[in-house]
Coordinates of C-alpha atoms and ligand atoms in Angstrom, one line a residue:
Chain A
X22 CA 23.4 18.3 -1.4
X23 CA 21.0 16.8 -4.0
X24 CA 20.5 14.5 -7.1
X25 CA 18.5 17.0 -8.6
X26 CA 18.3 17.1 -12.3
X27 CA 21.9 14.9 -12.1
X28 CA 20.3 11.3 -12.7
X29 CA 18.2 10.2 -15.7
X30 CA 15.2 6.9 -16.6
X31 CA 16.7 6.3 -19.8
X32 CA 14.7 3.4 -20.3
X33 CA 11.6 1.8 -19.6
X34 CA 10.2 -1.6 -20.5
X35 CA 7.3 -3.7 -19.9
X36 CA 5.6 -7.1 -20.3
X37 CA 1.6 -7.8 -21.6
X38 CA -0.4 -7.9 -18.5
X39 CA -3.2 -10.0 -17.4
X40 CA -3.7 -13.3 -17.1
X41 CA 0.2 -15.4 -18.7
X42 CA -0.4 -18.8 -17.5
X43 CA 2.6 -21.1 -17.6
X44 CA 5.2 -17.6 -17.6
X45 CA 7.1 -17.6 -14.0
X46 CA 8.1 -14.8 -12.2
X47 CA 11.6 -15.3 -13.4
X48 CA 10.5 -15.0 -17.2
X49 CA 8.4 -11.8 -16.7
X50 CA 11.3 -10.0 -14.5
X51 CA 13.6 -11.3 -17.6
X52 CA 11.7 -9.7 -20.4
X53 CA 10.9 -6.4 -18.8
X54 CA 14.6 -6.3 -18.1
X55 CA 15.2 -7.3 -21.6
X56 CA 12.8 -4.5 -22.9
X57 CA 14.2 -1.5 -20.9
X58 CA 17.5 -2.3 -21.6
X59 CA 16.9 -2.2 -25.9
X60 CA 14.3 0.9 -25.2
X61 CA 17.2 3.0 -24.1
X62 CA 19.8 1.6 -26.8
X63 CA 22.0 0.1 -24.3
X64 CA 22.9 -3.7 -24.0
X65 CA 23.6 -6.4 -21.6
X66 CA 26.9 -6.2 -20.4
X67 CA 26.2 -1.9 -20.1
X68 CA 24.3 -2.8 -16.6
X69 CA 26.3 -2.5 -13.7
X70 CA 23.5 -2.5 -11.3
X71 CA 20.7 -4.1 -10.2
X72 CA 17.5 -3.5 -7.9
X73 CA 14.5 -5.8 -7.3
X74 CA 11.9 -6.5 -5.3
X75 CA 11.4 -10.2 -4.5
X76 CA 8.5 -12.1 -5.4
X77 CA 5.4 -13.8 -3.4
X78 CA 6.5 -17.1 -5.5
X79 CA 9.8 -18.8 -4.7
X80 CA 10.4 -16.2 -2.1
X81 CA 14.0 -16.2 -1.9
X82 CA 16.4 -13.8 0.5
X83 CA 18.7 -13.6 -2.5
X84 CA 16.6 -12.8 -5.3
X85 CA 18.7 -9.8 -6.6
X86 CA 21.5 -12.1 -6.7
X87 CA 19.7 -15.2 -8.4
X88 CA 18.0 -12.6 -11.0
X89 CA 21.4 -11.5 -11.9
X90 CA 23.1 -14.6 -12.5
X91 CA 20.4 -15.8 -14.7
X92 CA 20.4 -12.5 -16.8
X93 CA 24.0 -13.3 -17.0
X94 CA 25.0 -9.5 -15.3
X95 CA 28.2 -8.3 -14.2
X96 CA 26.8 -6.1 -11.3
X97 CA 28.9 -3.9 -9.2
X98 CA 26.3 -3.0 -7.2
X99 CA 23.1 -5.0 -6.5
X100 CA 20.2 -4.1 -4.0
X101 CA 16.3 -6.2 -3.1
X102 CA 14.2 -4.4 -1.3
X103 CA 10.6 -5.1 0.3
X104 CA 9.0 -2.6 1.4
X105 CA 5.4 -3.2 0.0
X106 CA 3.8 -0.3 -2.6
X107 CA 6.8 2.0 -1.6
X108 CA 9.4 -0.4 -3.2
X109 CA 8.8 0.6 -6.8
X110 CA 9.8 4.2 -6.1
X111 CA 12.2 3.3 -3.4
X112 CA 14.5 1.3 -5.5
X113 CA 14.7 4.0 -8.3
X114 CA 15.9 6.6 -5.4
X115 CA 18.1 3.8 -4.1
X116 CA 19.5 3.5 -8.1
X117 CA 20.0 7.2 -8.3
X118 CA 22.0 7.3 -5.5
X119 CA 24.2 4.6 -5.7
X120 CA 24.8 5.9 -9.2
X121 CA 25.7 9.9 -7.9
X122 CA 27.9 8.0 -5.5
X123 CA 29.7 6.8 -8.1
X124 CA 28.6 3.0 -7.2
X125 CA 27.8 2.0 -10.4
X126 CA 26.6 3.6 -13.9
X127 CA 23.6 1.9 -15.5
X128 CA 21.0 0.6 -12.8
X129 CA 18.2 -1.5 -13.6
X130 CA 15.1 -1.4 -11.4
X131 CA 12.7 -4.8 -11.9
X132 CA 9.6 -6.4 -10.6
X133 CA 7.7 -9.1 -11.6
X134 CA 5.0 -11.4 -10.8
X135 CA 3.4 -13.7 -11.4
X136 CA 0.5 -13.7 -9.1
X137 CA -2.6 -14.6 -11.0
X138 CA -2.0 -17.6 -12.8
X139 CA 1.4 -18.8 -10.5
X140 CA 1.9 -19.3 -7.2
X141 CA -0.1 -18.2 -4.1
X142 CA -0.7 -14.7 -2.8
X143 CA 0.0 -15.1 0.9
X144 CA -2.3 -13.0 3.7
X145 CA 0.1 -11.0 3.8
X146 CA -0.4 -9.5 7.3
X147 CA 0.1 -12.7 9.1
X148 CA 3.5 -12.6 7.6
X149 CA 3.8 -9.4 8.7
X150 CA 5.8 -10.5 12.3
X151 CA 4.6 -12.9 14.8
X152 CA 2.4 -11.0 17.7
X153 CA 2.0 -7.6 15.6
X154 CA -0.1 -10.3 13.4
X155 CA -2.9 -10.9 15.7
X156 CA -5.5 -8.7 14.1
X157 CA -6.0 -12.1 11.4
X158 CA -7.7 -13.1 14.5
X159 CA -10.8 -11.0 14.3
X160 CA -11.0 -11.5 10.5
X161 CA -8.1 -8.7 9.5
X162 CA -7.6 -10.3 6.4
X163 CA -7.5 -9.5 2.7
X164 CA -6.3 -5.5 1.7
X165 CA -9.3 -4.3 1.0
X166 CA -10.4 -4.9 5.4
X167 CA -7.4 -3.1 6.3
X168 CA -7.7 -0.3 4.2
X169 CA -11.4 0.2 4.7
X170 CA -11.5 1.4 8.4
X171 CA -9.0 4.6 7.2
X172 CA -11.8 4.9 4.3
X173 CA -14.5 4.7 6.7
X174 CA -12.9 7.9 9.1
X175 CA -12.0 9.8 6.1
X176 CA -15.6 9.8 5.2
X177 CA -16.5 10.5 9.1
X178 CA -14.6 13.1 9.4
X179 CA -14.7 15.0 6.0
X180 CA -18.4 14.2 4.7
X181 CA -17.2 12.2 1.6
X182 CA -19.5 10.9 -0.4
X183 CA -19.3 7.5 -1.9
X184 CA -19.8 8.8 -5.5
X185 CA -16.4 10.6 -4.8
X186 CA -15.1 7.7 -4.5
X187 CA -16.7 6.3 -7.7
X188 CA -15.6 9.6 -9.2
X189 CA -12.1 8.3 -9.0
X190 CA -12.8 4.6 -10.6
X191 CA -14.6 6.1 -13.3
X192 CA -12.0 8.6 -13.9
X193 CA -9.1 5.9 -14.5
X194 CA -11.2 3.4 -16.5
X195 CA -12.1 6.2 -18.2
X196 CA -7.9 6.4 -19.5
X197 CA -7.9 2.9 -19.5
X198 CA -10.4 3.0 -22.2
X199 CA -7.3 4.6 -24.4
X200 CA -4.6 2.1 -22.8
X201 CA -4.7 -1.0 -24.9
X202 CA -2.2 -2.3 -22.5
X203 CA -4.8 -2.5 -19.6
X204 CA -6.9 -5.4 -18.6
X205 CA -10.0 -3.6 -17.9
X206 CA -10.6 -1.2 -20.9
X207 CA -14.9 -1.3 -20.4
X208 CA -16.6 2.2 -19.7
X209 CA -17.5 2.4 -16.4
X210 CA -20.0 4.3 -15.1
X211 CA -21.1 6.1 -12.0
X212 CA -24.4 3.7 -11.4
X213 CA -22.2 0.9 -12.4
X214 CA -19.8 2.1 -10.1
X215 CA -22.4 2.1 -7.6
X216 CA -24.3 -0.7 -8.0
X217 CA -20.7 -3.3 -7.7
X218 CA -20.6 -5.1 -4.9
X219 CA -19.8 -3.6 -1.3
X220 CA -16.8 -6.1 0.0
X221 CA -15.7 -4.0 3.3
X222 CA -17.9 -1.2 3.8
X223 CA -17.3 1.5 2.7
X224 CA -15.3 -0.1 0.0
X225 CA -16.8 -1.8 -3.0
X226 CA -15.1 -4.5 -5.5
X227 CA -14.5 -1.2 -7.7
X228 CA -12.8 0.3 -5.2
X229 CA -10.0 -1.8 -5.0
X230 CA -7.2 -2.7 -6.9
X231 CA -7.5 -5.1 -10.0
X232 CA -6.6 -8.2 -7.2
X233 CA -3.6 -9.8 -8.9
X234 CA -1.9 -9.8 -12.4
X235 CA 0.4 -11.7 -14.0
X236 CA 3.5 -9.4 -15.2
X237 CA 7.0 -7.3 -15.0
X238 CA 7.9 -4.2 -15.0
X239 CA 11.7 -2.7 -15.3
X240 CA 12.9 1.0 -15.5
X241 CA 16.9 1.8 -16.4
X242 CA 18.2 4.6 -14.4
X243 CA 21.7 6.3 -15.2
X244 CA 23.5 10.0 -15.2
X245 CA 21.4 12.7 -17.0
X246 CA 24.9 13.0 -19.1
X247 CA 25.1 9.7 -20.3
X248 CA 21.3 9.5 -20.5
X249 CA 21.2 12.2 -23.2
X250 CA 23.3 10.0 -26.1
X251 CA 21.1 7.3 -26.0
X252 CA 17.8 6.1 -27.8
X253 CA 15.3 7.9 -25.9
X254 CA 14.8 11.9 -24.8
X255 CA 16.1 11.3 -21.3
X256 CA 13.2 11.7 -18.2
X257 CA 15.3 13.7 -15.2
X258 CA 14.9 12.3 -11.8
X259 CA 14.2 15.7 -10.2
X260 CA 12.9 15.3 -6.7
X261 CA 12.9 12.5 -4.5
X262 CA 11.0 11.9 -1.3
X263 CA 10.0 9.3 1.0
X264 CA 8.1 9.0 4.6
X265 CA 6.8 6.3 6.6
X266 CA 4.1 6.6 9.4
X267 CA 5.7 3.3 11.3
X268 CA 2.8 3.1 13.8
X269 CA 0.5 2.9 11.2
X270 CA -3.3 2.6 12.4
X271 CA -2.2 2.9 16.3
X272 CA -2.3 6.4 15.5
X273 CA -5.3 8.0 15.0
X274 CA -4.0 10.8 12.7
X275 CA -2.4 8.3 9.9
X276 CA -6.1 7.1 9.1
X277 CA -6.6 10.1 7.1
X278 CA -3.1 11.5 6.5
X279 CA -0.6 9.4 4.9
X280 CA 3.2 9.7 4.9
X281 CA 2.8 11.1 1.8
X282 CA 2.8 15.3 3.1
X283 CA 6.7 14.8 4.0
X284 CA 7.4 12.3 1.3
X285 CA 5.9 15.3 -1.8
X286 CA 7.1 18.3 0.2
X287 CA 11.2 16.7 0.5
X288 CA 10.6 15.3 -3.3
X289 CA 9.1 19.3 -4.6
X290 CA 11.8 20.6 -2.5
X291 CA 14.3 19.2 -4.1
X292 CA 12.7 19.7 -7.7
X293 CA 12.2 23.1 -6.6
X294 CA 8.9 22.8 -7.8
X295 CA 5.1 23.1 -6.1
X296 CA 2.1 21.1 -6.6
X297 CA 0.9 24.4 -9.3
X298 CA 4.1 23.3 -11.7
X299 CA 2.8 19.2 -11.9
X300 CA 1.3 18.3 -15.6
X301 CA 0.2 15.2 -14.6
X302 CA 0.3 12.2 -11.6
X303 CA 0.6 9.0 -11.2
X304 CA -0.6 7.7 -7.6
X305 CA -0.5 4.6 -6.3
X306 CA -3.9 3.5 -6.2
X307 CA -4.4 0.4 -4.1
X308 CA -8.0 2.0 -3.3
X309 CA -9.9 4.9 -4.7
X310 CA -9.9 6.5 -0.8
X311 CA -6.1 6.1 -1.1
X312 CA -5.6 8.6 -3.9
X313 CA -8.1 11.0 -2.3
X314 CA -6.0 11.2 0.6
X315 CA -2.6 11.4 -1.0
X316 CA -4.1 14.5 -3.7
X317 CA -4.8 16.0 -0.5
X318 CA -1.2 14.9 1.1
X319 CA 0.1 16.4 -2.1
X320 CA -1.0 19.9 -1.7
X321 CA -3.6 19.5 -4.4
X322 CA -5.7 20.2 -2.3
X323 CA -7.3 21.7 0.8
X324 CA -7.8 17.7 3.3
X325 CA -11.6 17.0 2.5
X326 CA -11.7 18.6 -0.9
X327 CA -10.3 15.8 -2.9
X328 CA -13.0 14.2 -3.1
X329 CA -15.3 17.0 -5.3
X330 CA -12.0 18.3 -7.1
X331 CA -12.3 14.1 -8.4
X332 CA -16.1 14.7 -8.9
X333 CA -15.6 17.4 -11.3
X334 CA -13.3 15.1 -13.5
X335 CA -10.5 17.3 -12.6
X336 CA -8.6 13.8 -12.3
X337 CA -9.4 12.9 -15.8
X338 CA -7.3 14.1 -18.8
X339 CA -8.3 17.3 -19.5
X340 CA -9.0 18.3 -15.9
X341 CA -6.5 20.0 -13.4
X342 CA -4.8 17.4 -12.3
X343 CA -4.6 14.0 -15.4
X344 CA -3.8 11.2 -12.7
X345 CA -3.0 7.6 -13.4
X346 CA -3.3 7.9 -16.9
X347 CA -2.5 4.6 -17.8
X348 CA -5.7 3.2 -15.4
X349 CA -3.3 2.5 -12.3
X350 CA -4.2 -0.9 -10.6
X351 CA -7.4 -0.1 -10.3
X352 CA -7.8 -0.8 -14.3
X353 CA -4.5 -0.9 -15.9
X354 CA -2.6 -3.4 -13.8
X355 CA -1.8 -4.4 -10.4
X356 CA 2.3 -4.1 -10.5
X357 CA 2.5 -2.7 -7.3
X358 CA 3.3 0.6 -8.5
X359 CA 5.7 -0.7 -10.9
X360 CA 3.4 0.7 -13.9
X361 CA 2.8 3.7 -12.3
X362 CA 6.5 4.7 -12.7
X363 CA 6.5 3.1 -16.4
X364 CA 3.2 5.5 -17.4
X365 CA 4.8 8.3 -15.5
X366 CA 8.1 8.0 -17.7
X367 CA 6.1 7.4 -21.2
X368 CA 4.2 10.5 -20.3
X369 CA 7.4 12.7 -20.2
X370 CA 8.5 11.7 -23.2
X371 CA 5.3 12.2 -24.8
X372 CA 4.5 8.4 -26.2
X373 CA 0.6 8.0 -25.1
X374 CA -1.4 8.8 -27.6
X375 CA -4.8 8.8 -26.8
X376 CA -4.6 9.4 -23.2
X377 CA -1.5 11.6 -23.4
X378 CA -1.7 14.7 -21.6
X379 CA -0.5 17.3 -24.1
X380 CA 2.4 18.8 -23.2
X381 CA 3.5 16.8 -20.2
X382 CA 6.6 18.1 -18.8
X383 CA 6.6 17.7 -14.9
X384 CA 4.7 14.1 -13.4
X385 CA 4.9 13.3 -9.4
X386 CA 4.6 9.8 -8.4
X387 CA 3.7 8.5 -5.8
X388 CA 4.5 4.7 -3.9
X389 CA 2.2 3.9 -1.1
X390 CA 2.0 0.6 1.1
X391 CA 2.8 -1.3 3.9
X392 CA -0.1 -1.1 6.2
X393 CA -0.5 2.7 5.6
X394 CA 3.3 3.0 7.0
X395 CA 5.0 2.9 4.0
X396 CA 5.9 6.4 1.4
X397 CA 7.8 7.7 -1.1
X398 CA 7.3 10.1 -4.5
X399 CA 9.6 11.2 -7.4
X400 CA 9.0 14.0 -9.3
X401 CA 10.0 13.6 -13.3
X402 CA 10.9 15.8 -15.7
X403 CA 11.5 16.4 -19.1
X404 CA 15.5 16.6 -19.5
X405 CA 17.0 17.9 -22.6
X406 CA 19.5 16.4 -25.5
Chain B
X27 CA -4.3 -19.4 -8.2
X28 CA -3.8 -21.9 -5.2
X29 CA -3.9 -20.1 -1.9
X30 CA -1.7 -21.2 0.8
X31 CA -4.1 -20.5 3.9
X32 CA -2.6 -19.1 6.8
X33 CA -4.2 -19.8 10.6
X34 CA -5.8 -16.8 12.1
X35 CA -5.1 -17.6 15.8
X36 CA -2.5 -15.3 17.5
X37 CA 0.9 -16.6 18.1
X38 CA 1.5 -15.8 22.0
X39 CA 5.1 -14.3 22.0
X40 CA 7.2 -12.8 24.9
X41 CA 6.5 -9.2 23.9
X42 CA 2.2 -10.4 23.8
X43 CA 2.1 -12.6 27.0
X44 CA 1.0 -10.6 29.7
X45 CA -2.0 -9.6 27.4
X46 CA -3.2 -13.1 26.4
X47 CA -2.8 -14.2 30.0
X48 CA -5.1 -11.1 31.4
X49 CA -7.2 -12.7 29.0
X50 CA -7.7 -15.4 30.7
X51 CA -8.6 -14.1 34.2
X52 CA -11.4 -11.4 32.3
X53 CA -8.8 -8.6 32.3
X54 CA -8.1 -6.5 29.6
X55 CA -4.5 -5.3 29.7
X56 CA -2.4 -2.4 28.5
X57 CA 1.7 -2.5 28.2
X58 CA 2.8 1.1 30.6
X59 CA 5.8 2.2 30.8
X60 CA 6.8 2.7 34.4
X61 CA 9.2 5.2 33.5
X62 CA 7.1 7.8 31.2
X63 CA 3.9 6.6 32.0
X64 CA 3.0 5.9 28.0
X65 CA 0.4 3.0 27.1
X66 CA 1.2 0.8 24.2
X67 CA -0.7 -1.6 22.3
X68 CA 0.5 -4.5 20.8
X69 CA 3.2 -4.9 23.6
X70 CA 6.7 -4.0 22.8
X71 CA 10.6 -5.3 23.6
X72 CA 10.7 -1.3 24.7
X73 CA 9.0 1.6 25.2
X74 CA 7.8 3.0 22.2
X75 CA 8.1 6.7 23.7
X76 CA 11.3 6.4 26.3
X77 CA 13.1 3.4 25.3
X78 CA 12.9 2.2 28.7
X79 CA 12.3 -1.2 29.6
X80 CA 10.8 -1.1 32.4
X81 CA 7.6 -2.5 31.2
X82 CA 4.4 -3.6 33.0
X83 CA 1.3 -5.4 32.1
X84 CA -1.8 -3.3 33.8
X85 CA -5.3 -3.8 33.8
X86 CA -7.8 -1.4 32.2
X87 CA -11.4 -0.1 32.4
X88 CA -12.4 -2.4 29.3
X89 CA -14.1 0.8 28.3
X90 CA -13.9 2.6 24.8
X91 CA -15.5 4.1 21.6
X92 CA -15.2 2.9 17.9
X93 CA -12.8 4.7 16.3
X94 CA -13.2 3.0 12.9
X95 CA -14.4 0.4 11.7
X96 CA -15.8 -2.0 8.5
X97 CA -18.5 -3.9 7.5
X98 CA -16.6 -6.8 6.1
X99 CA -19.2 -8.8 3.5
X100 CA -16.7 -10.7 1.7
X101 CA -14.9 -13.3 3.3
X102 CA -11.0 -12.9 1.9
X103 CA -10.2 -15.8 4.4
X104 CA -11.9 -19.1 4.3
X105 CA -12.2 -18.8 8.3
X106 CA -14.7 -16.4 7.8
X107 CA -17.0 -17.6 5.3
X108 CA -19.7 -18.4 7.8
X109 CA -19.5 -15.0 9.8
X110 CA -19.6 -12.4 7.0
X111 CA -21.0 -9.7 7.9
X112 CA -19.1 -9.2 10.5
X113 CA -17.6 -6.3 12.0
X114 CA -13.5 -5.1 12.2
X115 CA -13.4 -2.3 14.4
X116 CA -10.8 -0.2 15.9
X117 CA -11.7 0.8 19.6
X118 CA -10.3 3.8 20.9
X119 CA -9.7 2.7 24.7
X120 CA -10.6 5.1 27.4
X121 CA -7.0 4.8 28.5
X122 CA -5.8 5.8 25.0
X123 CA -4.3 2.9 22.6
X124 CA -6.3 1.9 19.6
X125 CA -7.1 -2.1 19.6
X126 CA -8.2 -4.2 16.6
X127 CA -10.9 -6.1 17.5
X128 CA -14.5 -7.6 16.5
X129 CA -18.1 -5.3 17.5
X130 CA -20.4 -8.1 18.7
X131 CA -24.4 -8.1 19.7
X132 CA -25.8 -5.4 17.4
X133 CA -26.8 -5.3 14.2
X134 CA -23.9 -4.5 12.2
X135 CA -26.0 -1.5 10.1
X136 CA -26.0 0.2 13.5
X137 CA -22.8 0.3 14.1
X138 CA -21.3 3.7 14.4
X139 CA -18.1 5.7 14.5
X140 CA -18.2 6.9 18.7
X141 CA -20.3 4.3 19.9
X142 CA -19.5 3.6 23.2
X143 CA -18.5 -0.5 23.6
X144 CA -17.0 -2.6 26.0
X145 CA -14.8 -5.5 26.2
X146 CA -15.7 -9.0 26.4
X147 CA -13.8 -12.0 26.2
X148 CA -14.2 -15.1 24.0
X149 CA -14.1 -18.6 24.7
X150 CA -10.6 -19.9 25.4
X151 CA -8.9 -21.4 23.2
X152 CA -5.0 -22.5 22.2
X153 CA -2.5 -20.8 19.9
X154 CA -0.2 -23.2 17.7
X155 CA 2.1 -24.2 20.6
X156 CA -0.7 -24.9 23.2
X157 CA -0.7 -21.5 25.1
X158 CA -3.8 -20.6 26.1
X159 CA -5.5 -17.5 25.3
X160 CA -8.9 -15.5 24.8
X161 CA -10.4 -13.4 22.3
X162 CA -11.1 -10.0 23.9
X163 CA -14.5 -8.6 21.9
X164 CA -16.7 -5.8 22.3
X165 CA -20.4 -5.2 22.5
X166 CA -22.0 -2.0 22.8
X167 CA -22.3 -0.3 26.4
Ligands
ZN23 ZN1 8.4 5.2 28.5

């Protein structure tokens, strides 16, 4: 049994991103909500569910419920979820099934942050559980030093160069150049590239993520049927996947394979689809060597080829396989994956321009985080009226 | 942005003990399962292959290779500001589990995925609730 095709983003909506100083969390997670909910001709009181990820700021363990009542929803079913760059994804699956079991009918999926201008960004890992936390100890702090050793194999073991990596930061400021939504809109180039700053070898500053942004992303998810009466052409949720590789780094394999093989082969399986029907990607790009390994993951290619199929701009739009058109958080935003999803959806239904892939009709996604544990993909698809 | 600075000393907890405290006496311990025989690092309420319980703390050579590891040359914790560039590495022990820790007496540009290092161990010092411990390190062999 499967949602397949049965389950529909009807809406998508999204606040300016960048720098917002004096917006809370609360106000950006409001207007993106705001903004789905009117791009898919629906209204307040048509929500009857709600899933969010809590913020760094005010952490609260009822968020969901404390986002609700100051939206003013009537939620039958309600759902916050943390499980680091997997949550974006993982809360849209959790939406389309609470909705095909009948649960509730319109779900609305939120994030937001303020994390530049607001309140602190924690070191994450020494929340991550007392005693599993140690590593702080010997300087494991800050993303970009825990990523970097799973760089630094994957270039061991498959001869990667470090343009290949570039070839994948210049490839998604490259779109960003035609995303006016995106903080960094500046060509780069490969001796630019090159010549930024090495921050945890073999990772440099261009490498990693656009470090925090202020700003909210929300996605309304409802039956394909009622989907195709409203505002927008309806985006079918066709394949769903997810994996986690819970011992993370104490396994030697996970350094250069991600969860992400079961998470796309479950999600394609579903969509009845293989990596030869995709138009176009969106993968979560916390670092360039992350979205090597998860082309790879995805059957794009052979493991170790990623890394010239990006050389030879096959990642750009244009090439064989467009990928995070919008810039991803390497340019676009840092939303955790949240804008990922919201490109993903706006390239389905064709509203890019520039940077639009030209006839986009099948986009994977893909949510990747928690300590290289953490996976899960969707696979989208142009539904009909 | 304000940053709320959390400490980077270990927090000794039940599952961690028997580790820190072969720190203390120069011995570099493993978690094995008595029952399966598996070696697991950090140490667990379980084991992570049989579920058994039966859990002891046993010494090892102290010997391994670098699995992975980073040049880190930009301090993302104040803590560190005065020891960039410093080296995170993952050592592969000899007797199997992977262990986070720092490569110490060599130049960090000749540091090398394989390199064969051993463990040292750090001055002691305390954890938040006074229990002492020590910072096992490595140095090439
Ligand atoms: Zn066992």
């Amino acid at each position: 049994m499967s949602t397949s095709g049965m389950i529909a983003i009807a809406g998508v909506g999204t606040t300016p991103f960048g720098k917002l100083p004096g917006r809370s969390a609360w106000s950006l997670q409001a207007e993106a909500v705001r903004n789905a909910v009117a791009d898919a001709g629906l209204t307040k009181d048509d929500v009857d569910g709600l899933f969010t990820e809590p913020q760094f700021s005010e952490p609260l363990l009822l968020h969901g419920h404390v986002l609700g009542r100051m939206l003013g929803l009537k939620t039958d079913y309600l759902s916050t979820i943390s499980i680091g760059g997997a949550t974006a994804i993982t809360l849209v699956q959790q939406a389309a099934m609470a909705i095909s079991a009948g649960l509730c009918e319109v779900a609305v999926c939120v994030y937001g942050e303020n994390a530049k201008t607001g309140l602190p960004m924690l070191f994450g890992l020494a929340q991550m559980g007392r005693g599993q936390a140690d590593d702080i100890a010997y300087g494991m702090a800050g993303g970009p030093v825990m990523e970097a050793r799973s760089a630094m194999r994957y270039k061991h073991e498959y001869a990667v160069t470090d343009e290949m990596f570039g070839a994948v930061a210049v490839s998604f400021r490259h779109h960003a150049t035609m995303n006016p939504a995106a903080m960094y809109r500046d060509p780069l180039t490969m001796e630019q590239y090159l010549a930024s700053r090495m921050v945890a070898e073999p990772l440099r500053v261009l490498d990693c993520t656009i470090g925090a942004s202020d700003g909210g992303v929300a996605i309304v998810v409802t039956s394909a049927e009622r989907a195709r009466d409203l505002a927008k052409p309806p985006v079918l949720v066709a394949g769903m996947g997810a994996g986690h590789n819970l011992d993370g780094l104490k396994d030697p394999a996970h350094y250069t394979h991600f969860a992400g093989a079961r998470s796309s082969q479950r999600a394609y399986a579903m969509a009845g689809i293989g990596p030869q029907d995709v138009d176009v990607a969106q993968f979560y790009d916390c670092f360039t060597s992350t979205v090597l390994i998860t082309v790879e993951d995805y059957g794009f290619c052979k493991k170790g080829e990623a890394g010239p199929f990006a050389l030879d701009g096959n990642l750009k739009v244009g090439g064989r396989l467009p990928t995070n058109t919008s810039g991803g958080m390497l340019s676009e935003a840092n939303m955790t994956g949240w804008n990922h999803l919201a490109e993903g959806v706006r390239q389905i239904r064709g509203e890019c321009g520039a940077r639009q892939v030209p006839g986009a009709e099948v986009c994977v996604v893909s949510g990747h985080g928690g300590f290289q544990a953490a996976h899960a993909t969707l696979v989208l698809t142009k539904g009909g009226r | 942005m304000t940053e709320l600075v959390v400490g980077t000393t270990p927090v000794v907890i039940e599952e961690t003990r028997g580790f820190w405290e072969g720190t203390l006496v120069g011995e570099l311990r493993v978690q094995r399962c008595t029952a399966c025989g598996a070696r697991q690092l950090p140490g667990g309420p379980c084991c992570s292959s049989c579920w058994s319980r039966d859990l002891v703390w046993e010494a090892v050579s102290g010997c391994g290779t670098v699995f992975s590891f980073t040049v880190v040359r930009h301090a993302f914790h104040p803590s560190f500001a005065d020891r960039v560039p410093y080296v995170l590495a993952d050592i592969r022990l000899d007797e199997g589990p992977i262990l986070t820790s720092n490569v110490t007496d060599v130049a960090v540009e000749e540091v090398r995925i394989g390199m064969p290092v051993r463990v040292w161990f750090d001055e002691p010092i305390e954890d938040a609730f006074h229990t002492p411990l020590a910072l096992p390190k490595f140095r090439p062999e």
